Amino acid sequence: MTASDQILQQHGLTRDEYQRILEMLGREPTVTELGIFSVMWSEHCSYKSSRVHLRKLPTTGPRVLQGPGENAGAVDIGDGLAAVFKIESHNHPSFIEPYQGAATGVGGIIRDIFTMGARPIALLNSLRFGPLEDPLVRRTFSGVVRGIAGYGNSIGIPTVGGEIAFDESYTGNPLVNVFCLGIAKADEIIKAAASGAGNAVYYVGAKTGRDGIHGATMASAEFDEASAEKRPAVQVGDPFMEKLLLEACLEVMKTDTLVGIQDMGAAGLTCSTAEMGSRGGAGIAIDVSLVPQRETGMTPYEIMLSESQERMLLVVKQGREAEVERIFEKWDLHAVRIGEVTTDGRLLVKHHGDVVADIPARCLTDEAPVYQRPMAEPAYLAEARRLDLSSLGPPPPPADVFRRLLASPGIASKRWVYRQYDHMVRTNTLVVPGMGAGVVRVKETNRALALSTDGNARFVYLDPFQGAQLAVAEAARNVACAGGEPIGATNCLNFGNPERPEIMWQFGQAVEGISAACRALGIPITGGNVSLYNETDGRGVLPTPVLGVVGLVEDASKIARRAFAHDGDTIVLLGVGRGELGGSEYLKVIHGLVRGVPPVLDLPAEAALQRLLVAGIAAGLIRSAHDCAEGGVAVTLAECCFDTGLGATIDVPTIEAAAGAMAAVSTLFGESASRVIVSVEPSRAAELVRLAAGAGVPAAIVGRVGGDRIRVTIGRETALDESLADAERIWSEAIGAYFDRERAIA
């Protein structure tokens, strides 16, 4: 066939890429081959615009057992065990069909983990939506949350934390990033590679349908007014089937029958066959007429490109096939031999014996196009970085700002969301959602793992390099606030159309920032995901790199949470405030602005702060710890008081750089980095200050826990004096109120 421009457009291929296919094959591709190339060369699968930048990330370290290139990364956590983890996006499907888009995102990341031989024990998520005033956003938001809950709760894996942010740019393109962590024996990690001529290739799991066809291609294109018509490209998940698949796969992995295994995720059977063959330097020959199908009349094209859920591809050692079949039969699952490993390095696809595709596997993977896209600093940037606070007029009274910030969805309690999640199933959860970084015990050891996902897109919009560094620092700091030493990270890089030079510049700068911060903090990137083309009708989302960091807690009995725990404790502020309001929640909520420059980040100082937190918590010195982030020191202090009934009184110094009318606002709500509010037993406060001095971390005793009010003085002058009960009511009810009003109207 000779492909028309319309056919190439439908397949997301350029004319130059088609010419390259002709040269590789030495002939015109078949219809099935064109579909295979289209999904494998899509941005979602090939990373053709991002690969040149991702090579800059640090991916090795003394604890790294598996870096990028496999289904998930893995780090050594001692006792012969590994933490296996990754974050993935399911953005486009979650806009088209919020429940199933989010649910299948959860299912996909879970499969990435147990494919490595690890039992999943925890989920987190990082979500972005438009303003909740918009009925479409509320529908999407509610559907996504229900989808995450429906899948995670049903399969029995706790969702232990995450983060949610809101901005107009996400109205037509929400971001749904899902993180999963599992535990495996360090010397039993399974790889996704095919080898051994004659070894059987098995299809296991659910039957194949027409759902999800060209899902990878859809995820590599902008949205427009026709996006709602793409519902057939959204997969349908079955968590109960996945539970059976999980248990069957883990049981098979204990038998030493497998050569390799891979999830049929994006691009389905195409991706799993091509990538497993390419990784192992082997070929794979299959007959798709043998694939279990739940719909009649499916073509080879449809079978190869379907992204039906809960399916895996296995390469089984010769002579061990019956063992594998018995195990899957025990779990009432299909296990069908559909082909075998070959030595020719080709992906050979037959249908009832007729060849429908014959492609060198490396042409689909290692030899896929790689682009050095043009890059240019965005035109908006110079103006957006200018911030004249005096031009904003007199600021509102601090008490008014405080209440409005607590009621803003970005800061308000996310209890409406996480109460829908089962966060205690499997009895590993040590820190529940909303109390800081998620913490799960590692059973049969004394250790625990702390987990956090973070990223402030406003900072990245204003300075991609600095904003990305701040995302790394915040995720690692939150882990340290729980007592975890950061030992590994994964990232999900959500950006707009890479064909726009300004988007590619943002992406390149952000990767450089992540690389610099990870190197300075000693945190390797073990894998991740790139999600591009997050645009609707030509308008892109804010550049949103999300970092997921895993930290190791040596003694699971020594953990800190965000909330004050003891009446009368001394409050210590670690770090220094500079009154920085660029990109702050204050500017966005009070003035509707995203302007200025992000906070300064001193990476050696950040590293010192994190080491101090880990050491102080391990020594039982620090009783609670909470990172100063959105809303500054005033909001952080309030969050330390919520859920305990314990108020607080502190006195902080005036920010010298913030004179005049803005002095109080900058001091209370500035978002300077590398600051943490901690509480300690009064008799040990001086000890913590000495320990901080020795570590080179600024530390000041600023107040005490107690009472029923939140009081902040600045240089002994009262700046804030609010009822704890009133403040907590505003904070805790804000998000739910949007849905309560909707129900009342209905």
XYZ file of C-alpha atoms in Angstrom:
746
model
C 0.000 0.000 0.000
C 1.071 3.584 -0.647
C 0.026 5.704 2.291
C -1.859 8.921 1.659
C -1.320 12.023 3.738
C -4.675 11.359 5.398
C -3.671 7.819 6.383
C -0.321 9.034 7.747
C -2.078 11.747 9.749
C -4.453 9.176 11.211
C -1.424 7.143 12.286
C 0.530 10.087 13.690
C 3.355 9.625 11.182
C 5.082 12.272 9.095
C 5.933 11.840 5.429
C 9.641 11.730 6.363
C 8.970 8.992 8.905
C 7.056 7.028 6.304
C 9.985 7.331 3.915
C 12.220 5.977 6.635
C 9.891 2.983 7.051
C 10.137 2.300 3.311
C 13.935 2.340 3.520
C 13.983 0.017 6.547
C 11.633 -2.521 4.991
C 12.733 -2.127 1.385
C 9.058 -2.182 0.391
C 5.654 -0.719 1.168
C 4.385 -1.688 4.657
C 1.285 -3.794 5.116
C -1.672 -2.277 6.944
C -0.664 -4.124 10.122
C 2.963 -3.015 9.782
C 1.887 0.604 9.384
C -0.144 0.334 12.591
C 2.797 -1.262 14.415
C 5.177 1.505 13.328
C 2.628 4.182 14.226
C 2.329 3.123 17.859
C 5.973 2.194 18.391
C 7.147 5.481 16.885
C 4.577 7.519 18.780
C 5.899 10.007 21.305
C 4.325 7.941 24.074
C 6.347 4.820 23.243
C 9.508 6.048 21.520
C 10.288 9.236 23.475
C 11.561 10.587 20.171
C 11.512 14.230 21.301
C 12.696 13.678 24.867
C 15.313 10.936 24.666
C 18.239 13.266 23.913
C 17.458 15.238 27.072
C 16.728 12.302 29.382
C 20.261 11.003 28.891
C 21.436 13.853 31.124
C 19.718 12.471 34.225
C 21.792 10.661 36.897
C 20.655 7.041 36.896
C 23.288 5.161 38.887
C 24.200 4.939 42.548
C 25.318 2.491 45.224
C 21.740 1.362 45.888
C 20.492 1.217 42.292
C 19.693 -2.346 41.226
C 17.749 -1.399 38.106
C 17.731 1.941 36.349
C 15.719 3.219 33.367
C 14.943 0.821 30.533
C 12.879 -1.801 32.324
C 9.256 -1.815 33.465
C 10.274 -0.106 36.732
C 13.345 0.935 38.696
C 14.675 -0.809 41.797
C 16.880 0.183 44.733
C 18.481 -1.873 47.499
C 16.830 -1.362 50.907
C 18.843 -3.936 52.857
C 18.032 -7.401 54.193
C 18.259 -8.744 50.640
C 15.206 -6.720 49.570
C 14.555 -4.156 46.860
C 12.051 -1.339 46.551
C 10.630 -1.393 43.018
C 8.797 1.761 41.928
C 7.720 3.952 39.035
C 5.323 6.751 38.121
C 3.247 6.859 34.914
C 0.706 9.197 33.343
C -2.802 8.527 32.049
C -3.726 12.096 31.175
C -5.571 12.009 27.857
C -7.732 8.956 28.679
C -8.722 10.545 32.005
C -10.167 13.574 30.251
C -12.110 11.520 27.731
C -13.439 8.995 30.268
C -12.401 10.073 33.802
C -13.317 6.908 35.716
C -11.849 4.342 33.343
C -8.937 6.569 32.343
C -7.803 6.888 35.954
C -8.653 3.293 36.867
C -6.635 1.819 34.015
C -3.777 4.161 34.858
C -3.685 2.558 38.295
C -3.913 -0.915 36.782
C -1.086 -0.217 34.357
C 1.390 1.036 36.940
C 0.586 -1.897 39.241
C 1.441 -4.299 36.392
C 4.741 -2.492 35.812
C 5.666 -3.297 39.406
C 4.637 -6.933 39.701
C 6.117 -7.621 36.255
C 9.476 -7.055 37.968
C 8.701 -9.776 40.494
C 7.681 -7.310 43.221
C 4.504 -7.415 45.288
C 2.875 -3.949 45.115
C 2.278 -2.495 48.583
C 1.519 1.200 48.050
C 0.044 3.674 45.573
C 0.345 7.463 45.375
C -0.975 9.916 42.825
C -0.257 13.394 41.530
C -3.312 15.091 40.043
C -3.948 18.392 38.259
C -7.325 19.894 37.394
C -8.871 23.177 36.355
C -10.818 25.399 38.783
C -13.524 23.552 40.699
C -16.032 26.296 39.887
C -16.285 24.703 36.429
C -18.903 21.881 36.271
C -16.808 19.994 33.678
C -13.826 20.077 36.015
C -15.916 18.806 38.932
C -17.136 15.925 36.758
C -13.583 15.070 35.705
C -12.205 15.468 39.219
C -14.901 13.298 40.777
C -14.593 10.647 38.083
C -10.808 10.432 38.367
C -10.927 10.099 42.149
C -13.598 7.388 41.909
C -11.542 5.585 39.265
C -8.403 5.589 41.409
C -10.393 4.427 44.420
C -12.368 1.833 42.504
C -9.320 0.086 41.117
C -6.926 0.433 44.063
C -9.522 -0.508 46.675
C -10.738 -3.496 44.693
C -7.312 -4.961 44.061
C -6.315 -4.405 47.694
C -3.379 -1.996 47.391
C -3.504 1.079 49.656
C -3.299 4.611 48.309
C -1.173 6.216 51.016
C -0.608 9.744 49.749
C -0.165 12.106 46.846
C -0.849 15.703 45.862
C -3.434 17.719 43.947
C -3.184 21.152 42.349
C -5.552 23.348 40.357
C -5.039 25.816 37.514
C -7.038 27.030 34.536
C -4.551 25.450 32.125
C -5.649 21.949 33.174
C -9.360 22.516 32.497
C -9.411 20.619 29.215
C -6.362 18.477 29.928
C -6.145 17.100 33.478
C -2.984 15.358 34.598
C -3.343 11.959 36.232
C 0.054 10.610 37.332
C 0.079 7.396 39.358
C 2.982 6.028 41.415
C 3.303 2.456 42.666
C 5.853 0.818 44.940
C 6.456 -2.865 45.559
C 8.903 -5.088 47.421
C 10.957 -7.854 45.829
C 13.934 -9.978 46.749
C 16.933 -8.132 45.372
C 18.360 -11.197 43.626
C 15.040 -12.267 42.099
C 14.105 -9.213 40.025
C 12.591 -10.288 36.699
C 13.531 -8.569 33.433
C 11.472 -7.964 30.294
C 13.725 -9.597 27.702
C 13.229 -12.490 25.316
C 16.030 -14.977 24.618
C 16.618 -18.637 23.869
C 15.607 -19.818 20.409
C 12.568 -22.046 20.603
C 11.382 -20.790 23.988
C 7.622 -20.420 24.030
C 5.884 -17.050 23.954
C 2.718 -17.075 26.070
C -0.221 -14.694 26.189
C -1.786 -14.653 29.666
C -4.651 -12.801 31.297
C -7.819 -11.228 29.944
C -9.129 -11.611 26.417
C -8.327 -8.990 23.793
C -11.014 -6.560 22.649
C -11.152 -3.431 20.544
C -10.757 -1.034 23.490
C -7.631 1.093 23.585
C -6.723 0.742 19.899
C -4.334 3.576 19.067
C -4.315 4.693 22.694
C -0.569 5.381 22.480
C -1.090 7.450 19.334
C -3.923 9.392 21.001
C -1.610 10.144 23.925
C 0.868 11.621 21.436
C -1.446 14.278 19.999
C -3.142 17.464 21.124
C -6.778 17.555 22.180
C -9.413 19.408 20.212
C -13.185 19.656 20.020
C -13.364 16.104 18.620
C -11.593 14.571 21.627
C -14.853 13.423 23.190
C -15.321 11.128 20.192
C -12.203 9.141 21.165
C -13.856 7.116 23.900
C -13.180 3.826 22.061
C -9.442 4.547 22.586
C -9.894 4.419 26.377
C -9.392 0.992 27.916
C -11.753 -0.626 30.384
C -10.203 -2.062 33.524
C -11.119 -5.029 35.721
C -9.297 -4.919 39.071
C -10.559 -8.344 40.075
C -9.034 -9.874 36.944
C -5.817 -7.988 37.699
C -5.715 -9.398 41.226
C -5.830 -12.923 39.772
C -3.164 -11.991 37.228
C -0.934 -10.521 39.930
C -1.093 -13.625 42.095
C -0.643 -15.995 39.155
C 2.383 -14.092 37.830
C 4.060 -13.914 41.241
C 3.482 -17.641 41.687
C 4.973 -18.419 38.278
C 7.986 -16.260 39.085
C 8.801 -18.513 42.040
C 9.151 -21.543 39.765
C 12.140 -20.504 37.643
C 10.145 -21.211 34.490
C 10.387 -17.702 33.023
C 12.962 -16.122 30.748
C 11.148 -12.770 30.709
C 7.792 -11.098 31.216
C 6.238 -7.801 30.156
C 2.961 -5.999 30.636
C 0.865 -5.335 27.548
C 0.450 -1.650 28.337
C 0.750 1.173 25.807
C 0.658 -0.306 22.278
C -0.419 -3.643 23.749
C 0.872 -6.806 22.117
C 2.962 -4.758 19.670
C 5.053 -3.063 22.335
C 5.561 -6.154 24.485
C 6.729 -8.348 21.584
C 8.941 -5.705 19.967
C 10.567 -4.513 23.186
C 11.163 -7.971 24.662
C 12.761 -9.157 21.445
C 14.884 -6.031 21.073
C 16.107 -6.086 24.686
C 17.146 -9.724 24.390
C 18.729 -9.365 20.962
C 16.258 -11.966 19.696
C 13.275 -12.226 17.427
C 9.710 -13.182 18.240
C 7.310 -14.971 15.933
C 3.609 -15.085 16.839
C 0.289 -16.007 15.268
C -2.373 -13.543 16.404
C -5.189 -15.888 15.466
C -4.237 -17.780 18.653
C -4.760 -14.723 20.875
C -7.908 -15.080 23.058
C -10.444 -12.563 21.769
C -13.656 -11.292 23.294
C -14.970 -9.776 20.047
C -15.618 -11.459 16.729
C -13.950 -10.609 13.454
C -10.940 -8.813 14.901
C -8.225 -8.078 12.332
C -4.492 -8.601 12.940
C -4.184 -4.803 13.025
C -6.735 -4.573 15.842
C -5.271 -7.480 17.813
C -1.731 -6.074 17.658
C -2.772 -2.521 18.628
C -5.455 -3.236 21.224
C -4.667 -1.953 24.707
C -7.145 -4.163 26.527
C -6.163 -4.365 30.165
C -4.915 -7.132 32.481
C -2.729 -8.933 29.931
C 0.911 -10.032 30.024
C 3.416 -11.580 27.630
C 5.661 -14.349 28.978
C 8.694 -16.112 27.546
C 8.788 -19.598 29.056
C 11.733 -21.998 29.167
C 11.444 -25.009 26.904
C 10.023 -28.011 28.697
C 8.399 -25.930 31.437
C 5.259 -24.931 29.545
C 2.938 -27.328 31.371
C 3.917 -25.868 34.769
C 3.016 -22.378 33.633
C -0.272 -23.494 32.130
C -1.248 -25.314 35.328
C -0.620 -22.260 37.482
C -2.705 -19.956 35.285
C -5.448 -22.560 35.047
C -5.478 -22.675 38.853
C -6.174 -18.915 38.855
C -8.810 -19.340 36.109
C -6.799 -17.326 33.587
C -5.951 -17.801 29.939
C -2.377 -18.971 29.239
C -2.041 -19.553 25.523
C 1.098 -20.270 23.549
C 1.000 -17.832 20.630
C 4.563 -18.116 19.321
C 8.220 -18.610 20.055
C 11.562 -16.868 20.332
C 13.702 -16.830 17.176
C 17.290 -15.905 16.368
C 16.688 -13.520 13.462
C 15.911 -10.407 15.518
C 12.599 -9.862 13.715
C 9.027 -9.376 14.853
C 7.128 -11.823 12.699
C 3.329 -11.691 12.930
C 1.106 -14.268 11.276
C -2.658 -14.622 11.085
C -3.868 -18.178 10.498
C -0.399 -18.889 9.114
C -0.287 -15.933 6.713
C 2.444 -13.339 7.326
C 0.924 -9.899 8.064
C 4.017 -8.201 9.510
C 7.748 -8.882 9.330
C 9.869 -6.124 10.859
C 13.351 -6.036 12.434
C 12.554 -5.440 16.131
C 15.288 -2.827 16.528
C 13.629 -0.710 13.833
C 10.712 -0.326 16.212
C 12.766 0.390 19.344
C 16.425 1.430 19.265
C 16.244 2.720 15.696
C 13.046 4.705 16.140
C 13.370 8.390 15.218
C 15.158 10.640 17.691
C 14.657 14.368 17.268
C 16.671 17.324 18.506
C 13.688 19.647 18.425
C 14.250 23.406 18.051
C 14.267 25.233 21.383
C 13.553 28.894 22.133
C 12.888 30.806 25.329
C 9.162 31.637 25.516
C 8.202 35.193 24.653
C 6.077 35.519 27.801
C 8.936 34.870 30.197
C 10.628 38.260 30.519
C 7.338 39.987 31.298
C 6.066 37.211 33.583
C 9.199 37.397 35.727
C 8.637 41.078 36.470
C 6.811 41.544 39.739
C 6.172 44.958 41.250
C 4.345 44.300 44.512
C 3.683 48.005 45.018
C 1.585 48.047 41.850
C -0.888 45.627 43.451
C -2.144 48.220 45.898
C -2.520 47.773 49.649
C -2.633 44.093 50.600
C -5.706 42.693 52.343
C -5.434 42.209 56.122
C -3.337 39.100 56.951
C -6.351 37.399 58.567
C -8.339 37.714 55.319
C -5.436 36.352 53.282
C -5.026 33.480 55.733
C -8.661 32.408 55.452
C -8.747 32.701 51.673
C -5.590 30.609 51.342
C -6.962 27.904 53.634
C -10.106 27.773 51.488
C -8.224 27.573 48.179
C -8.420 24.015 46.756
C -4.648 23.852 46.286
C -4.069 24.275 50.027
C -7.336 23.020 51.519
C -7.568 19.558 53.027
C -7.786 16.773 50.466
C -9.840 14.636 52.879
C -12.773 14.636 50.433
C -10.448 12.754 48.079
C -8.494 10.378 50.272
C -11.455 9.285 52.392
C -12.541 7.438 49.237
C -9.289 5.462 49.221
C -8.625 2.382 51.327
C -5.281 3.392 52.780
C -5.017 0.720 55.492
C -5.464 -2.498 53.491
C -2.484 -4.912 53.875
C -1.717 -3.298 57.302
C 1.568 -1.750 56.148
C 0.521 1.907 56.380
C 2.270 3.838 59.152
C 1.422 7.401 58.071
C -2.036 7.927 56.601
C -2.845 10.384 53.774
C -2.904 14.001 54.811
C -0.327 13.636 57.598
C 2.790 14.119 55.486
C 4.698 11.766 53.224
C 3.168 8.316 52.951
C 5.041 5.751 55.050
C 4.718 1.964 54.747
C 6.478 -0.699 56.784
C 8.653 -3.317 55.152
C 7.321 -6.444 56.777
C 9.705 -8.907 58.430
C 12.240 -6.085 58.900
C 12.550 -3.066 61.209
C 12.529 -0.710 58.224
C 9.934 1.470 56.541
C 9.748 3.412 53.292
C 8.623 7.040 53.013
C 7.084 8.169 49.719
C 6.198 11.557 48.280
C 5.143 13.038 44.933
C 5.617 16.762 44.369
C 5.910 19.479 41.751
C 4.954 23.171 41.648
C 4.072 23.998 38.040
C 3.884 27.755 38.653
C 7.545 27.775 39.608
C 8.415 25.777 36.483
C 6.370 28.136 34.295
C 8.389 31.083 35.616
C 11.767 29.337 35.548
C 11.854 25.728 34.307
C 15.379 25.058 35.561
C 14.827 26.449 39.039
C 11.255 25.175 39.272
C 12.301 21.619 38.462
C 15.059 21.784 41.075
C 12.493 22.946 43.610
C 10.271 19.967 42.722
C 13.105 17.533 43.456
C 13.964 19.333 46.687
C 10.371 19.427 47.931
C 9.701 15.742 47.254
C 12.948 14.751 48.961
C 12.318 17.167 51.852
C 8.871 15.716 52.479
C 10.390 12.241 52.657
C 13.053 13.539 55.065
C 10.317 15.173 57.187
C 8.999 11.657 57.825
C 12.470 10.425 58.754
C 13.347 8.814 55.427
C 16.736 9.150 53.769
C 16.001 9.792 50.062
C 17.500 6.900 48.076
C 15.807 6.996 44.678
C 13.417 8.940 42.487
C 11.147 8.559 39.496
C 9.678 11.359 37.415
C 6.646 12.068 35.259
C 7.312 14.956 32.891
C 4.042 16.540 31.707
C 4.463 19.183 29.007
C 2.723 20.576 25.938
C 3.445 20.127 22.230
C 7.171 19.380 21.700
C 6.947 20.721 18.157
C 6.705 24.202 19.663
C 10.240 25.503 20.374
C 9.149 27.229 23.588
C 7.723 23.952 24.973
C 10.899 22.071 24.109
C 12.935 24.799 25.816
C 10.845 24.397 28.963
C 11.320 20.630 28.813
C 15.072 20.815 28.253
C 15.558 23.329 31.048
C 13.434 21.267 33.435
C 15.437 18.100 32.761
C 18.647 20.058 33.373
C 17.200 21.288 36.674
C 16.155 17.809 37.780
C 19.588 16.486 36.892
C 21.399 19.215 38.848
C 19.215 18.790 41.940
C 19.392 14.995 41.920
C 23.179 15.059 41.631
C 23.508 17.593 44.429
C 21.187 15.636 46.725
C 22.577 12.221 45.745
C 19.237 10.885 44.476
C 19.377 8.754 41.297
C 16.490 8.653 38.818
C 15.572 4.992 38.302
C 12.930 5.499 35.625
C 9.826 7.449 34.815
C 7.531 8.679 32.098
C 7.275 11.522 29.604
C 3.826 12.841 28.693
C 3.842 15.409 25.895
C 1.131 17.021 23.780
C -0.830 18.024 26.881
C -2.684 20.735 24.980
C -6.289 21.485 24.162
C -7.208 23.702 21.220
C -3.618 24.928 21.068
C -3.320 25.871 24.733
C -0.849 23.868 26.757
C -0.904 22.986 30.435
C 1.602 24.596 32.746
C 4.909 22.706 32.430
C 4.515 20.096 35.162
C 7.415 17.831 36.078
C 6.362 15.613 38.984
C 8.957 13.902 41.171
C 8.290 10.764 43.162
C 10.937 10.157 45.826
C 11.440 7.058 47.978
C 13.186 7.331 51.340
C 14.486 4.612 53.663
C 13.599 4.725 57.361
C 15.991 2.437 59.249
C 13.774 2.190 62.339
C 10.050 2.085 61.601
C 9.284 3.116 65.191
C 10.990 6.481 64.580
C 8.723 8.403 62.225
C 7.564 12.019 62.226
C 4.234 13.360 60.965
C 3.089 16.857 60.046
C 0.856 17.460 63.076
C 1.970 18.599 66.513
C 1.656 15.701 68.930
C 2.244 17.087 72.422
C 0.847 20.095 74.262
C 3.671 22.315 75.473
C 6.256 21.204 72.914
C 8.717 23.772 71.635
C 8.401 24.886 68.013
C 11.612 25.319 66.031
C 11.856 26.833 62.560
C 14.625 25.314 60.458
C 15.859 27.371 57.524
C 15.568 31.050 56.649
C 12.638 32.957 55.151
C 13.265 35.627 52.532
C 9.678 36.679 51.938
C 9.672 35.362 48.360
C 6.258 35.691 46.716
C 7.123 34.899 43.076
C 4.810 32.161 41.799
C 3.203 31.909 45.231
C -0.233 30.755 46.256
C -0.751 34.257 47.668
C -0.305 35.904 44.268
C -2.514 33.347 42.536
C -5.380 33.299 45.051
C -5.436 36.951 46.086
C -4.403 38.652 42.842
C -4.966 36.010 40.152
C -1.326 36.281 39.068
C 1.459 33.867 38.180
C 4.413 36.238 38.143
C 7.873 36.879 39.552
C 10.755 34.486 40.025
C 10.608 31.264 42.050
C 12.291 31.027 45.447
C 16.061 30.709 45.629
C 17.310 27.168 46.228
C 20.686 26.555 47.842
C 21.251 22.862 47.138
C 24.064 22.279 49.691
C 21.876 23.950 52.335
C 18.933 21.783 51.270
C 21.043 18.635 51.550
C 22.198 19.669 55.023
C 18.621 20.315 56.133
C 17.486 16.895 54.934
C 20.364 15.138 56.710
C 19.500 17.007 59.906
C 15.851 15.968 59.687
C 16.701 12.295 59.172
C 19.228 12.301 62.032
C 16.962 14.271 64.385
C 13.967 12.001 63.812
C 16.073 8.831 64.122
C 17.380 10.099 67.465
C 13.851 10.720 68.744
C 14.641 14.415 68.990
C 12.193 15.737 66.389
C 8.592 14.808 67.241
C 6.841 16.359 64.233
C 8.038 17.966 61.024
C 6.230 19.808 58.250
C 7.701 21.386 55.139
C 6.977 25.089 54.511
C 5.542 25.137 50.990
C 2.363 26.662 49.527
C 1.072 29.429 51.762
C 4.337 29.937 53.626
C 4.972 29.766 57.336
C 1.449 30.836 58.385
C -0.310 28.067 56.467
C 2.342 25.525 57.471
C 1.862 26.369 61.144
C -1.917 25.989 60.779
C -1.516 22.593 59.112
C 0.685 21.493 62.011
C -2.226 22.310 64.336
C -5.035 20.699 62.337
C -6.347 17.230 63.244
C -4.950 17.424 66.802
C -6.870 20.224 68.510
C -3.544 21.746 69.549
C -3.061 25.414 68.771
C 0.266 27.240 68.623
C 1.911 30.593 69.243
C 5.053 31.667 67.416
C 7.086 34.816 66.864
C 9.079 35.212 63.650
C 11.470 37.975 62.642
C 10.464 40.584 60.079
C 11.769 39.863 56.601
C 14.138 42.761 56.045
C 13.698 42.685 52.271
C 9.937 43.077 52.645
C 9.487 46.546 54.035
C 6.345 48.636 54.108
C 2.813 47.436 53.532
C 3.916 44.065 52.172
C 6.151 43.193 55.149
C 3.561 41.138 57.023
C 2.240 39.374 53.900
C 5.745 38.481 52.719
C 6.766 37.221 56.137
C 3.631 35.163 56.693
C 2.942 33.853 53.195
C 6.275 33.965 51.350
C 7.306 30.550 50.031
C 11.070 30.500 50.553
C 12.542 27.034 50.093
C 14.379 24.752 52.529
C 12.281 25.570 55.597
C 10.619 23.148 57.987
C 8.577 23.664 61.161
C 9.419 21.009 63.747
C 8.368 20.371 67.330
C 10.546 18.999 70.118
C 10.268 18.245 73.791
C 11.084 21.530 75.607
C 14.027 20.051 77.473
C 15.641 19.061 74.179
C 15.073 22.234 72.146
C 18.555 23.576 72.809
C 19.996 20.215 71.786
C 18.297 20.462 68.399
C 19.558 24.023 67.899
C 23.118 22.858 68.652
C 22.755 19.899 66.302
C 21.492 22.254 63.591
C 24.388 24.654 64.128
C 26.831 21.796 63.741
C 25.131 20.811 60.488
C 25.160 24.373 59.177
C 21.364 24.649 59.242
C 19.790 27.885 60.569
C 17.467 27.071 63.479
C 15.409 29.323 65.718
C 13.142 28.562 68.654
C 10.008 30.464 67.667
C 7.219 29.355 70.007
C 5.245 26.605 71.662
C 2.389 24.208 71.031
C -0.833 24.735 72.988
C -4.095 26.581 73.343
C -6.960 26.778 70.911
C -5.724 29.568 68.653
C -3.158 30.070 65.899
C -1.101 33.113 66.838
C 1.772 34.579 64.869
C 3.633 37.698 65.895
C 6.276 39.395 63.787
C 8.924 41.041 65.927
C 6.481 40.775 68.878
C 3.757 42.610 66.934
C 0.566 40.592 66.430
C 0.095 39.677 62.775
C -2.340 36.760 63.034
C -4.607 35.583 65.858
C -7.206 33.101 64.634
C -9.460 30.495 66.204
C -8.059 27.031 65.509
C -11.560 25.589 65.189
C -12.657 28.212 62.659
C -9.482 27.884 60.605
C -9.722 24.102 60.539
C -13.366 24.219 59.500
C -12.523 26.460 56.524
C -9.606 24.224 55.531
C -11.356 20.899 55.959
C -14.656 21.740 54.225
C -13.490 23.771 51.234
C -13.274 21.064 48.559
C -16.317 19.104 49.696
C -18.370 22.296 49.643
C -18.184 22.449 45.834
C -19.901 19.074 45.607
C -22.315 19.783 48.478
C -23.568 22.856 46.595
C -23.912 20.819 43.422
C -26.012 18.193 45.197
C -28.152 20.891 46.804
C -28.903 22.430 43.399
C -29.707 19.014 41.931
